Amino acid sequence: MVVDQRDAREGQARSIGVADGLVVPMKSGNAGGGKEPWFEEDAGRGAGQGIGVNLQTPESVQKLQNALHAKAKEAPDFRFYALYDKVYRGDILDFAYRLARSNRGAPGVDGQDFVAIESVGVERWLGELAQALKEKTYRTQAVRRVYIPKADGKQRPLGIPTVRDRVVQTAVVLVLTPIFEVDLDPHQYAYRPERSALDAVRHVHRLLNTRYTEVVDADLSDYFGSVPHAELMRCLARRIVDRHLLALIKQWLVMPVDEDDGRGGTKRTTTAKDDKRGTPQGAPISPLLSNLYLRRFLLGWKTLGLERKLRAQIVSYADDFVILCRGSAARAEAAMRSMMKKLKLTVNEAKTHVRRLPAERFDFLGYTFGRCYSARTGRAYLGTRPSAKSIRKVSRKIHELTSRRTLLLDADDQVARLNRIMTGWANYFCLGPVSRAYTALDRHAASRLRRWLCLKHKKAGGSAARFSYESLYQNLGLVRLSTTTRNFPWAKA
């Protein structure tokens, strides 16, 4: 199948600036409810998502990270024995606090938020925290659990650690990421410096167009809640022998969870401690730990020679992964299931399938991969486009923003909110033939905004005349996604 390069690159990503040094991209584990980075409304094209994107890493922190990274790269078998004291260094804790604050978030079980901390003084608060860590009197607190609705009507648990725990975990991530970054597989794209979901999408697209067209579209059941503690600690101990740092991480693995009992009270569960499984939901440390454990799967795949024997390559983003094969996808799926059993992880039967392109298609990281057709020539090619599910998600978000509950908002503020959502979505969904999706969202947003304006101004009819498309775009400044594709690089060729 011939690839039409212009159509395949309709939404080629534009480059944006990134902070200097080894920036540590962080995201609250699986708490966000979805893995596509467009959930961050102002997500930049191609940049690593999460906190750390808009903050300059202090020179002293960069120096430490670069030294740790260089040592880990130089000596693959070296085990770091003196790291705990780096966690409570003033510059590390201060930067960790600013990173945690930039990620916002609600207070945990203690009710303390950033405003409360700043009212008593950040320097004093960090000093007391550093002292507790130094004297080893720091103890983690319970995670507050709330539930957020999913698209299928179910609810996803969201864990909210205390600000204190979030800051310490962020400090540990700042210290550990430069070490473990050296060891992670290059095909792991989640929560890593200079890598993003868009890079994973491009990688899959390249493989498809080099005849890796039999695909295992895989999914794991409750991966973050299933990681076995003993095996995970062995992954950490392979590089870390600092017993105080390892003990700190053990505390977080067994954090109790507090949630509403439905009767105005709180119930506490200790599932992670009892089952000896799971990474702390919603915690800054969770992405690093989950990447470390999934590394065992990717490393084993290559060590056992499966990549070569089956001609099958894995591309992963957190617990989402696909196996692209030139050989038999059925054999690759069987090998994957066998390995997951040994890793004590469960394959989600309902969401794991074998797809053979171009006859079939599959979704990965919000994109649909499959047969596309050139708008200019009509020729077929293997490409990407925003998935129907992703379009429905952002459409629901636009619908929610323009509901009656928001009628008290100023019109300019409402348009600004819509623009952030649509621009953030388009910043991620910028690869492949995107024009039809952009046009559909433009129409939906304009229709919803016109309805909202009529309700706000109590106009029963005549919305088309009073609130024309021209007034929405030119007077109110509503973004028009369908015009942005004119500025993509291919259009200027």
GROMACS .gro file of C-alpha atoms in nm:
model
  493
    1MET     CA    1   0.000   0.000   0.000
    2VAL     CA    2   0.154   0.332  -0.110
    3VAL     CA    3   0.199   0.607   0.147
    4ASP     CA    4   0.099   0.954   0.026
    5GLN     CA    5   0.341   1.165   0.230
    6ARG     CA    6   0.144   1.488   0.211
    7ASP     CA    7  -0.172   1.332   0.343
    8ALA     CA    8   0.014   1.124   0.599
    9ARG     CA    9   0.174   1.442   0.736
   10GLU     CA   10  -0.123   1.677   0.719
   11GLY     CA   11  -0.085   1.752   1.084
   12GLN     CA   12   0.293   1.731   1.121
   13ALA     CA   13   0.386   1.860   1.463
   14ARG     CA   14   0.552   2.198   1.498
   15SER     CA   15   0.846   2.220   1.735
   16ILE     CA   16   0.828   2.420   2.054
   17GLY     CA   17   1.088   2.523   2.307
   18VAL     CA   18   1.168   2.306   2.605
   19ALA     CA   19   1.354   2.378   2.924
   20ASP     CA   20   1.727   2.313   2.932
   21GLY     CA   21   1.875   2.020   3.118
   22LEU     CA   22   1.727   1.686   3.214
   23VAL     CA   23   1.367   1.789   3.277
   24VAL     CA   24   1.169   1.528   3.466
   25PRO     CA   25   0.822   1.499   3.310
   26MET     CA   26   0.572   1.393   3.569
   27LYS     CA   27   0.207   1.310   3.572
   28SER     CA   28  -0.009   1.183   3.849
   29GLY     CA   29   0.012   0.821   3.750
   30ASN     CA   30  -0.316   0.684   3.623
   31ALA     CA   31  -0.522   0.939   3.806
   32GLY     CA   32  -0.607   1.148   3.508
   33GLY     CA   33  -0.847   0.898   3.363
   34GLY     CA   34  -0.695   0.895   3.018
   35LYS     CA   35  -0.356   0.867   2.860
   36GLU     CA   36  -0.382   1.108   2.570
   37PRO     CA   37  -0.191   1.425   2.671
   38TRP     CA   38  -0.461   1.650   2.530
   39PHE     CA   39  -0.623   1.628   2.872
   40GLU     CA   40  -0.368   1.898   2.952
   41GLU     CA   41  -0.556   2.180   2.783
   42ASP     CA   42  -0.249   2.373   2.671
   43ALA     CA   43  -0.042   2.070   2.573
   44GLY     CA   44   0.234   2.160   2.331
   45ARG     CA   45   0.293   1.968   2.013
   46GLY     CA   46   0.548   1.696   2.066
   47ALA     CA   47   0.669   1.807   2.410
   48GLY     CA   48   0.688   1.582   2.712
   49GLN     CA   49   0.370   1.626   2.909
   50GLY     CA   50   0.328   1.698   3.276
   51ILE     CA   51   0.488   1.919   3.531
   52GLY     CA   52   0.833   2.049   3.467
   53VAL     CA   53   0.746   2.171   3.117
   54ASN     CA   54   0.707   2.536   3.220
   55LEU     CA   55   0.965   2.553   3.500
   56GLN     CA   56   1.335   2.602   3.451
   57THR     CA   57   1.537   2.342   3.639
   58PRO     CA   58   1.777   2.516   3.883
   59GLU     CA   59   2.141   2.488   3.783
   60SER     CA   60   2.234   2.302   4.102
   61VAL     CA   61   1.959   2.044   4.042
   62GLN     CA   62   2.067   2.003   3.679
   63LYS     CA   63   2.424   1.948   3.792
   64LEU     CA   64   2.319   1.670   4.030
   65GLN     CA   65   2.091   1.507   3.773
   66ASN     CA   66   2.357   1.518   3.502
   67ALA     CA   67   2.615   1.362   3.737
   68LEU     CA   68   2.377   1.080   3.835
   69HIS     CA   69   2.281   1.023   3.473
   70ALA     CA   70   2.644   1.014   3.358
   71LYS     CA   71   2.741   0.765   3.631
   72ALA     CA   72   2.446   0.537   3.553
   73LYS     CA   73   2.529   0.545   3.182
   74GLU     CA   74   2.901   0.488   3.236
   75ALA     CA   75   2.851   0.195   3.475
   76PRO     CA   76   2.538  -0.012   3.391
   77ASP     CA   77   2.595  -0.240   3.692
   78PHE     CA   78   2.669   0.035   3.944
   79ARG     CA   79   2.438   0.047   4.248
   80PHE     CA   80   2.388   0.387   4.408
   81TYR     CA   81   2.436   0.383   4.785
   82ALA     CA   82   2.414   0.749   4.900
   83LEU     CA   83   2.099   0.912   4.764
   84TYR     CA   84   1.872   0.970   5.063
   85ASP     CA   85   2.051   1.289   5.170
   86LYS     CA   86   1.997   1.433   4.821
   87VAL     CA   87   1.619   1.410   4.870
   88TYR     CA   88   1.612   1.666   5.154
   89ARG     CA   89   1.862   1.905   4.998
   90GLY     CA   90   1.721   2.256   5.005
   91ASP     CA   91   1.737   2.313   4.629
   92ILE     CA   92   1.577   1.974   4.555
   93LEU     CA   93   1.288   2.024   4.799
   94ASP     CA   94   1.232   2.381   4.684
   95PHE     CA   95   1.214   2.276   4.319
   96ALA     CA   96   0.997   1.977   4.409
   97TYR     CA   97   0.755   2.210   4.587
   98ARG     CA   98   0.733   2.442   4.284
   99LEU     CA   99   0.678   2.146   4.053
  100ALA     CA  100   0.404   2.007   4.277
  101ARG     CA  101   0.241   2.348   4.299
  102SER     CA  102   0.249   2.396   3.920
  103ASN     CA  103   0.060   2.068   3.890
  104ARG     CA  104  -0.210   2.211   4.115
  105GLY     CA  105  -0.429   1.945   4.270
  106ALA     CA  106  -0.666   1.928   4.564
  107PRO     CA  107  -0.561   1.883   4.930
  108GLY     CA  108  -0.524   1.534   5.074
  109VAL     CA  109  -0.661   1.382   5.393
  110ASP     CA  110  -0.505   1.654   5.611
  111GLY     CA  111  -0.691   1.931   5.425
  112GLN     CA  112  -0.372   2.132   5.373
  113ASP     CA  113  -0.337   2.306   5.038
  114PHE     CA  114  -0.072   2.532   4.888
  115VAL     CA  115  -0.252   2.848   5.001
  116ALA     CA  116  -0.239   2.729   5.362
  117ILE     CA  117   0.130   2.645   5.331
  118GLU     CA  118   0.214   2.984   5.184
  119SER     CA  119   0.022   3.164   5.456
  120VAL     CA  120   0.265   3.028   5.715
  121GLY     CA  121   0.567   3.052   5.486
  122VAL     CA  122   0.703   2.805   5.229
  123GLU     CA  123   1.060   2.832   5.356
  124ARG     CA  124   0.956   2.741   5.709
  125TRP     CA  125   0.735   2.455   5.586
  126LEU     CA  126   1.011   2.311   5.368
  127GLY     CA  127   1.261   2.348   5.651
  128GLU     CA  128   1.042   2.143   5.883
  129LEU     CA  129   0.992   1.882   5.611
  130ALA     CA  130   1.367   1.860   5.547
  131GLN     CA  131   1.429   1.817   5.919
  132ALA     CA  132   1.174   1.535   5.941
  133LEU     CA  133   1.342   1.358   5.649
  134LYS     CA  134   1.688   1.410   5.792
  135GLU     CA  135   1.587   1.276   6.134
  136LYS     CA  136   1.388   0.998   5.964
  137THR     CA  137   1.069   1.091   6.146
  138TYR     CA  138   0.878   1.154   5.821
  139ARG     CA  139   0.579   0.922   5.785
  140THR     CA  140   0.346   0.905   5.488
  141GLN     CA  141  -0.024   0.978   5.532
  142ALA     CA  142  -0.327   0.810   5.380
  143VAL     CA  143  -0.438   0.883   5.024
  144ARG     CA  144  -0.777   1.051   4.981
  145ARG     CA  145  -0.982   0.868   4.719
  146VAL     CA  146  -1.254   1.023   4.507
  147TYR     CA  147  -1.419   0.890   4.192
  148ILE     CA  148  -1.448   1.051   3.850
  149PRO     CA  149  -1.692   0.938   3.579
  150LYS     CA  150  -1.568   0.745   3.274
  151ALA     CA  151  -1.709   0.759   2.925
  152ASP     CA  152  -1.865   0.413   2.963
  153GLY     CA  153  -2.066   0.523   3.268
  154LYS     CA  154  -1.833   0.357   3.517
  155GLN     CA  155  -1.618   0.542   3.769
  156ARG     CA  156  -1.242   0.563   3.793
  157PRO     CA  157  -1.075   0.596   4.135
  158LEU     CA  158  -0.862   0.907   4.177
  159GLY     CA  159  -0.603   0.905   4.455
  160ILE     CA  160  -0.499   1.235   4.613
  161PRO     CA  161  -0.192   1.221   4.840
  162THR     CA  162  -0.126   1.507   5.081
  163VAL     CA  163   0.079   1.800   4.953
  164ARG     CA  164   0.356   1.694   5.193
  165ASP     CA  165   0.373   1.347   5.042
  166ARG     CA  166   0.354   1.484   4.688
  167VAL     CA  167   0.652   1.713   4.749
  168VAL     CA  168   0.869   1.437   4.896
  169GLN     CA  169   0.775   1.196   4.617
  170THR     CA  170   0.858   1.462   4.358
  171ALA     CA  171   1.198   1.512   4.524
  172VAL     CA  172   1.264   1.138   4.503
  173VAL     CA  173   1.164   1.135   4.136
  174LEU     CA  174   1.404   1.422   4.066
  175VAL     CA  175   1.685   1.212   4.212
  176LEU     CA  176   1.593   0.871   4.067
  177THR     CA  177   1.478   0.956   3.715
  178PRO     CA  178   1.828   1.042   3.581
  179ILE     CA  179   1.948   0.700   3.700
  180PHE     CA  180   1.666   0.482   3.570
  181GLU     CA  181   1.622   0.682   3.249
  182VAL     CA  182   1.942   0.515   3.127
  183ASP     CA  183   1.791   0.168   3.171
  184LEU     CA  184   1.442   0.217   3.027
  185ASP     CA  185   1.371   0.068   2.686
  186PRO     CA  186   1.378   0.321   2.399
  187HIS     CA  187   1.029   0.198   2.301
  188GLN     CA  188   0.884   0.317   2.634
  189TYR     CA  189   0.742   0.664   2.574
  190ALA     CA  190   0.542   0.758   2.884
  191TYR     CA  191   0.656   1.009   3.147
  192ARG     CA  192   1.009   1.049   3.013
  193PRO     CA  193   1.227   1.349   2.923
  194GLU     CA  194   1.209   1.447   2.556
  195ARG     CA  195   0.951   1.177   2.480
  196SER     CA  196   0.578   1.195   2.432
  197ALA     CA  197   0.272   1.006   2.319
  198LEU     CA  198   0.308   1.169   1.978
  199ASP     CA  199   0.651   1.010   1.945
  200ALA     CA  200   0.491   0.672   2.017
  201VAL     CA  201   0.224   0.739   1.754
  202ARG     CA  202   0.491   0.828   1.497
  203HIS     CA  203   0.687   0.514   1.586
  204VAL     CA  204   0.384   0.290   1.531
  205HIS     CA  205   0.312   0.464   1.203
  206ARG     CA  206   0.670   0.405   1.081
  207LEU     CA  207   0.653   0.035   1.168
  208LEU     CA  208   0.321  -0.008   0.991
  209ASN     CA  209   0.469   0.140   0.679
  210THR     CA  210   0.766  -0.098   0.691
  211ARG     CA  211   0.537  -0.404   0.674
  212TYR     CA  212   0.479  -0.461   1.048
  213THR     CA  213   0.110  -0.493   0.970
  214GLU     CA  214  -0.007  -0.772   1.201
  215VAL     CA  215  -0.078  -0.608   1.535
  216VAL     CA  216  -0.150  -0.727   1.888
  217ASP     CA  217  -0.357  -0.445   2.036
  218ALA     CA  218  -0.306  -0.525   2.406
  219ASP     CA  219  -0.445  -0.402   2.734
  220LEU     CA  220  -0.368  -0.494   3.096
  221SER     CA  221  -0.634  -0.510   3.367
  222ASP     CA  222  -0.568  -0.260   3.648
  223TYR     CA  223  -0.195  -0.248   3.580
  224PHE     CA  224  -0.121   0.026   3.835
  225GLY     CA  225  -0.308  -0.165   4.103
  226SER     CA  226  -0.150  -0.501   4.016
  227VAL     CA  227   0.226  -0.441   4.022
  228PRO     CA  228   0.368  -0.690   4.278
  229HIS     CA  229   0.567  -0.513   4.551
  230ALA     CA  230   0.840  -0.772   4.600
  231GLU     CA  231   0.928  -0.783   4.230
  232LEU     CA  232   0.907  -0.404   4.200
  233MET     CA  233   1.146  -0.357   4.493
  234ARG     CA  234   1.390  -0.592   4.320
  235CYS     CA  235   1.373  -0.367   4.013
  236LEU     CA  236   1.468  -0.072   4.234
  237ALA     CA  237   1.737  -0.263   4.426
  238ARG     CA  238   1.910  -0.351   4.100
  239ARG     CA  239   2.031   0.010   4.098
  240ILE     CA  240   1.965   0.141   4.450
  241VAL     CA  241   2.116   0.004   4.771
  242ASP     CA  242   2.043   0.308   4.988
  243ARG     CA  243   1.825   0.138   5.250
  244HIS     CA  244   1.674   0.464   5.375
  245LEU     CA  245   1.554   0.562   5.027
  246LEU     CA  246   1.416   0.214   4.964
  247ALA     CA  247   1.233   0.227   5.298
  248LEU     CA  248   1.080   0.559   5.194
  249ILE     CA  249   0.944   0.407   4.874
  250LYS     CA  250   0.810   0.106   5.067
  251GLN     CA  251   0.604   0.347   5.281
  252TRP     CA  252   0.434   0.482   4.970
  253LEU     CA  253   0.359   0.138   4.829
  254VAL     CA  254   0.147   0.049   5.132
  255MET     CA  255  -0.027   0.382   5.191
  256PRO     CA  256  -0.381   0.333   5.327
  257VAL     CA  257  -0.673   0.483   5.137
  258ASP     CA  258  -0.949   0.698   5.288
  259GLU     CA  259  -1.280   0.746   5.110
  260ASP     CA  260  -1.636   0.852   5.179
  261ASP     CA  261  -1.836   0.568   5.333
  262GLY     CA  262  -2.164   0.705   5.194
  263ARG     CA  263  -2.295   0.791   5.540
  264GLY     CA  264  -2.107   1.114   5.599
  265GLY     CA  265  -1.804   0.939   5.743
  266THR     CA  266  -1.476   0.797   5.618
  267LYS     CA  267  -1.367   0.441   5.570
  268ARG     CA  268  -1.004   0.334   5.550
  269THR     CA  269  -0.878   0.042   5.343
  270THR     CA  270  -0.531  -0.115   5.329
  271THR     CA  271  -0.564  -0.316   5.010
  272ALA     CA  272  -0.213  -0.240   4.882
  273LYS     CA  273  -0.057  -0.352   5.211
  274ASP     CA  274  -0.277  -0.660   5.241
  275ASP     CA  275  -0.235  -0.776   4.880
  276LYS     CA  276   0.126  -0.656   4.848
  277ARG     CA  277   0.038  -0.511   4.509
  278GLY     CA  278  -0.008  -0.179   4.336
  279THR     CA  279   0.164   0.156   4.295
  280PRO     CA  280   0.018   0.458   4.480
  281GLN     CA  281  -0.267   0.595   4.268
  282GLY     CA  282  -0.240   0.960   4.176
  283ALA     CA  283   0.109   0.990   4.328
  284PRO     CA  284   0.406   1.158   4.152
  285ILE     CA  285   0.618   0.846   4.214
  286SER     CA  286   0.370   0.614   4.037
  287PRO     CA  287   0.475   0.681   3.673
  288LEU     CA  288   0.840   0.604   3.747
  289LEU     CA  289   0.755   0.284   3.934
  290SER     CA  290   0.514   0.165   3.666
  291ASN     CA  291   0.771   0.230   3.392
  292LEU     CA  292   1.035   0.038   3.587
  293TYR     CA  293   0.819  -0.271   3.622
  294LEU     CA  294   0.694  -0.273   3.263
  295ARG     CA  295   1.059  -0.250   3.155
  296ARG     CA  296   1.091  -0.614   3.264
  297PHE     CA  297   0.845  -0.713   2.991
  298LEU     CA  298   1.019  -0.518   2.713
  299LEU     CA  299   1.364  -0.632   2.828
  300GLY     CA  300   1.249  -0.995   2.850
  301TRP     CA  301   1.098  -0.976   2.502
  302LYS     CA  302   1.438  -0.889   2.358
  303THR     CA  303   1.650  -1.105   2.590
  304LEU     CA  304   1.446  -1.414   2.502
  305GLY     CA  305   1.496  -1.336   2.134
  306LEU     CA  306   1.123  -1.290   2.067
  307GLU     CA  307   1.172  -0.962   1.883
  308ARG     CA  308   1.399  -1.138   1.635
  309LYS     CA  309   1.228  -1.479   1.618
  310LEU     CA  310   0.876  -1.343   1.580
  311ARG     CA  311   0.981  -1.028   1.395
  312ALA     CA  312   0.771  -0.838   1.647
  313GLN     CA  313   0.838  -0.498   1.805
  314ILE     CA  314   0.666  -0.349   2.110
  315VAL     CA  315   0.574   0.019   2.145
  316SER     CA  316   0.441   0.118   2.487
  317TYR     CA  317   0.300   0.420   2.663
  318ALA     CA  318   0.248   0.348   3.035
  319ASP     CA  319   0.035   0.031   3.048
  320ASP     CA  320  -0.088   0.071   2.689
  321PHE     CA  321   0.116  -0.117   2.434
  322VAL     CA  322   0.096  -0.267   2.089
  323ILE     CA  323   0.306  -0.545   1.936
  324LEU     CA  324   0.366  -0.488   1.565
  325CYS     CA  325   0.465  -0.796   1.370
  326ARG     CA  326   0.604  -0.890   1.033
  327GLY     CA  327   0.551  -1.249   1.142
  328SER     CA  328   0.254  -1.407   1.316
  329ALA     CA  329   0.064  -1.182   1.557
  330ALA     CA  330  -0.106  -1.489   1.704
  331ARG     CA  331   0.231  -1.630   1.812
  332ALA     CA  332   0.332  -1.292   1.951
  333GLU     CA  333   0.009  -1.271   2.150
  334ALA     CA  334   0.067  -1.619   2.297
  335ALA     CA  335   0.422  -1.525   2.398
  336MET     CA  336   0.299  -1.199   2.553
  337ARG     CA  337   0.035  -1.380   2.759
  338SER     CA  338   0.293  -1.627   2.887
  339MET     CA  339   0.526  -1.347   2.995
  340MET     CA  340   0.247  -1.150   3.164
  341LYS     CA  341   0.155  -1.456   3.369
  342LYS     CA  342   0.514  -1.480   3.493
  343LEU     CA  343   0.511  -1.107   3.572
  344LYS     CA  344   0.190  -1.160   3.774
  345LEU     CA  345  -0.006  -0.923   3.553
  346THR     CA  346  -0.347  -0.986   3.396
  347VAL     CA  347  -0.430  -0.940   3.028
  348ASN     CA  348  -0.764  -0.766   2.971
  349GLU     CA  349  -0.946  -1.020   2.754
  350ALA     CA  350  -1.216  -0.780   2.640
  351LYS     CA  351  -0.968  -0.521   2.513
  352THR     CA  352  -0.690  -0.737   2.368
  353HIS     CA  353  -0.721  -0.823   1.998
  354VAL     CA  354  -0.519  -0.918   1.693
  355ARG     CA  355  -0.563  -0.678   1.402
  356ARG     CA  356  -0.440  -0.728   1.046
  357LEU     CA  357  -0.391  -0.413   0.844
  358PRO     CA  358  -0.498  -0.278   0.602
  359ALA     CA  359  -0.812  -0.490   0.617
  360GLU     CA  360  -0.865  -0.394   0.982
  361ARG     CA  361  -0.775  -0.100   1.204
  362PHE     CA  362  -0.696  -0.036   1.570
  363ASP     CA  363  -0.686   0.254   1.817
  364PHE     CA  364  -0.379   0.352   2.018
  365LEU     CA  365  -0.325   0.666   2.228
  366GLY     CA  366  -0.635   0.833   2.091
  367TYR     CA  367  -0.551   0.775   1.725
  368THR     CA  368  -0.700   0.527   1.480
  369PHE     CA  369  -0.443   0.345   1.265
  370GLY     CA  370  -0.559   0.198   0.938
  371ARG     CA  371  -0.641   0.263   0.576
  372CYS     CA  372  -0.673   0.629   0.480
  373TYR     CA  373  -0.737   0.787   0.142
  374SER     CA  374  -0.565   1.087  -0.009
  375ALA     CA  375  -0.802   1.379  -0.055
  376ARG     CA  376  -0.601   1.486  -0.360
  377THR     CA  377  -0.544   1.159  -0.544
  378GLY     CA  378  -0.782   0.910  -0.381
  379ARG     CA  379  -0.492   0.668  -0.327
  380ALA     CA  380  -0.500   0.446  -0.019
  381TYR     CA  381  -0.225   0.451   0.241
  382LEU     CA  382  -0.170   0.338   0.600
  383GLY     CA  383  -0.208   0.638   0.823
  384THR     CA  384  -0.345   0.788   1.141
  385ARG     CA  385  -0.641   1.002   1.228
  386PRO     CA  386  -0.811   1.111   1.551
  387SER     CA  387  -1.024   0.823   1.676
  388ALA     CA  388  -1.401   0.852   1.696
  389LYS     CA  389  -1.376   0.802   2.073
  390SER     CA  390  -1.136   1.096   2.106
  391ILE     CA  391  -1.367   1.320   1.904
  392ARG     CA  392  -1.663   1.217   2.121
  393LYS     CA  393  -1.465   1.294   2.437
  394VAL     CA  394  -1.377   1.648   2.339
  395SER     CA  395  -1.731   1.704   2.206
  396ARG     CA  396  -1.872   1.605   2.546
  397LYS     CA  397  -1.630   1.844   2.712
  398ILE     CA  398  -1.747   2.128   2.488
  399HIS     CA  399  -2.107   2.032   2.566
  400GLU     CA  400  -2.038   2.046   2.940
  401LEU     CA  401  -1.867   2.384   2.914
  402THR     CA  402  -2.166   2.534   2.734
  403SER     CA  403  -2.437   2.394   2.961
  404ARG     CA  404  -2.689   2.609   3.149
  405ARG     CA  405  -2.474   2.586   3.461
  406THR     CA  406  -2.220   2.821   3.301
  407LEU     CA  407  -2.459   3.097   3.195
  408LEU     CA  408  -2.325   3.336   3.461
  409LEU     CA  409  -1.986   3.341   3.292
  410ASP     CA  410  -1.883   3.641   3.086
  411ALA     CA  411  -1.892   3.566   2.711
  412ASP     CA  412  -1.521   3.645   2.671
  413ASP     CA  413  -1.432   3.409   2.955
  414GLN     CA  414  -1.649   3.135   2.804
  415VAL     CA  415  -1.481   3.171   2.465
  416ALA     CA  416  -1.140   3.162   2.632
  417ARG     CA  417  -1.232   2.833   2.803
  418LEU     CA  418  -1.353   2.681   2.476
  419ASN     CA  419  -1.039   2.797   2.297
  420ARG     CA  420  -0.814   2.633   2.557
  421ILE     CA  421  -0.997   2.303   2.524
  422MET     CA  422  -0.999   2.303   2.143
  423THR     CA  423  -0.642   2.427   2.104
  424GLY     CA  424  -0.513   2.176   2.357
  425TRP     CA  425  -0.696   1.896   2.177
  426ALA     CA  426  -0.562   2.005   1.837
  427ASN     CA  427  -0.208   2.037   1.976
  428TYR     CA  428  -0.212   1.662   2.036
  429PHE     CA  429  -0.432   1.550   1.748
  430CYS     CA  430  -0.216   1.705   1.479
  431LEU     CA  431  -0.097   1.397   1.286
  432GLY     CA  432  -0.254   1.254   0.973
  433PRO     CA  433  -0.568   1.376   0.797
  434VAL     CA  434  -0.719   1.595   1.068
  435SER     CA  435  -0.926   1.840   0.862
  436ARG     CA  436  -1.255   1.650   0.889
  437ALA     CA  437  -1.221   1.617   1.266
  438TYR     CA  438  -1.128   1.985   1.301
  439THR     CA  439  -1.424   2.092   1.087
  440ALA     CA  440  -1.665   1.876   1.290
  441LEU     CA  441  -1.538   2.027   1.617
  442ASP     CA  442  -1.560   2.379   1.473
  443ARG     CA  443  -1.926   2.323   1.387
  444HIS     CA  444  -2.004   2.166   1.723
  445ALA     CA  445  -1.833   2.441   1.922
  446ALA     CA  446  -1.997   2.719   1.719
  447SER     CA  447  -2.341   2.559   1.749
  448ARG     CA  448  -2.304   2.510   2.125
  449LEU     CA  449  -2.171   2.862   2.177
  450ARG     CA  450  -2.457   3.016   1.977
  451ARG     CA  451  -2.708   2.820   2.183
  452TRP     CA  452  -2.531   2.929   2.503
  453LEU     CA  453  -2.539   3.297   2.397
  454CYS     CA  454  -2.910   3.276   2.317
  455LEU     CA  455  -2.984   3.127   2.658
  456LYS     CA  456  -2.765   3.382   2.831
  457HIS     CA  457  -2.932   3.676   2.656
  458LYS     CA  458  -3.279   3.513   2.665
  459LYS     CA  459  -3.320   3.511   2.290
  460ALA     CA  460  -3.563   3.241   2.185
  461GLY     CA  461  -3.496   3.270   1.813
  462GLY     CA  462  -3.287   3.444   1.554
  463SER     CA  463  -2.961   3.303   1.682
  464ALA     CA  464  -2.818   3.271   1.332
  465ALA     CA  465  -2.870   3.640   1.265
  466ARG     CA  466  -2.775   3.771   1.608
  467PHE     CA  467  -2.480   3.538   1.664
  468SER     CA  468  -2.346   3.465   1.317
  469TYR     CA  469  -2.037   3.258   1.256
  470GLU     CA  470  -1.859   3.580   1.159
  471SER     CA  471  -1.938   3.737   1.497
  472LEU     CA  472  -1.828   3.426   1.686
  473TYR     CA  473  -1.494   3.408   1.510
  474GLN     CA  474  -1.415   3.775   1.448
  475ASN     CA  475  -1.582   3.956   1.736
  476LEU     CA  476  -1.567   3.700   2.018
  477GLY     CA  477  -1.246   3.535   1.896
  478LEU     CA  478  -1.360   3.172   1.893
  479VAL     CA  479  -1.075   2.959   1.758
  480ARG     CA  480  -1.131   2.796   1.419
  481LEU     CA  481  -0.932   2.475   1.399
  482SER     CA  482  -1.003   2.407   1.031
  483THR     CA  483  -0.797   2.711   0.929
  484THR     CA  484  -0.488   2.603   1.124
  485THR     CA  485  -0.400   2.318   0.886
  486ARG     CA  486  -0.305   2.583   0.629
  487ASN     CA  487  -0.002   2.663   0.843
  488PHE     CA  488   0.126   2.306   0.872
  489PRO     CA  489   0.470   2.255   0.715
  490TRP     CA  490   0.350   2.039   0.425
  491ALA     CA  491   0.109   2.313   0.310
  492LYS     CA  492   0.401   2.545   0.241
  493ALA     CA  493   0.594   2.294   0.034
   0.00000   0.00000   0.00000
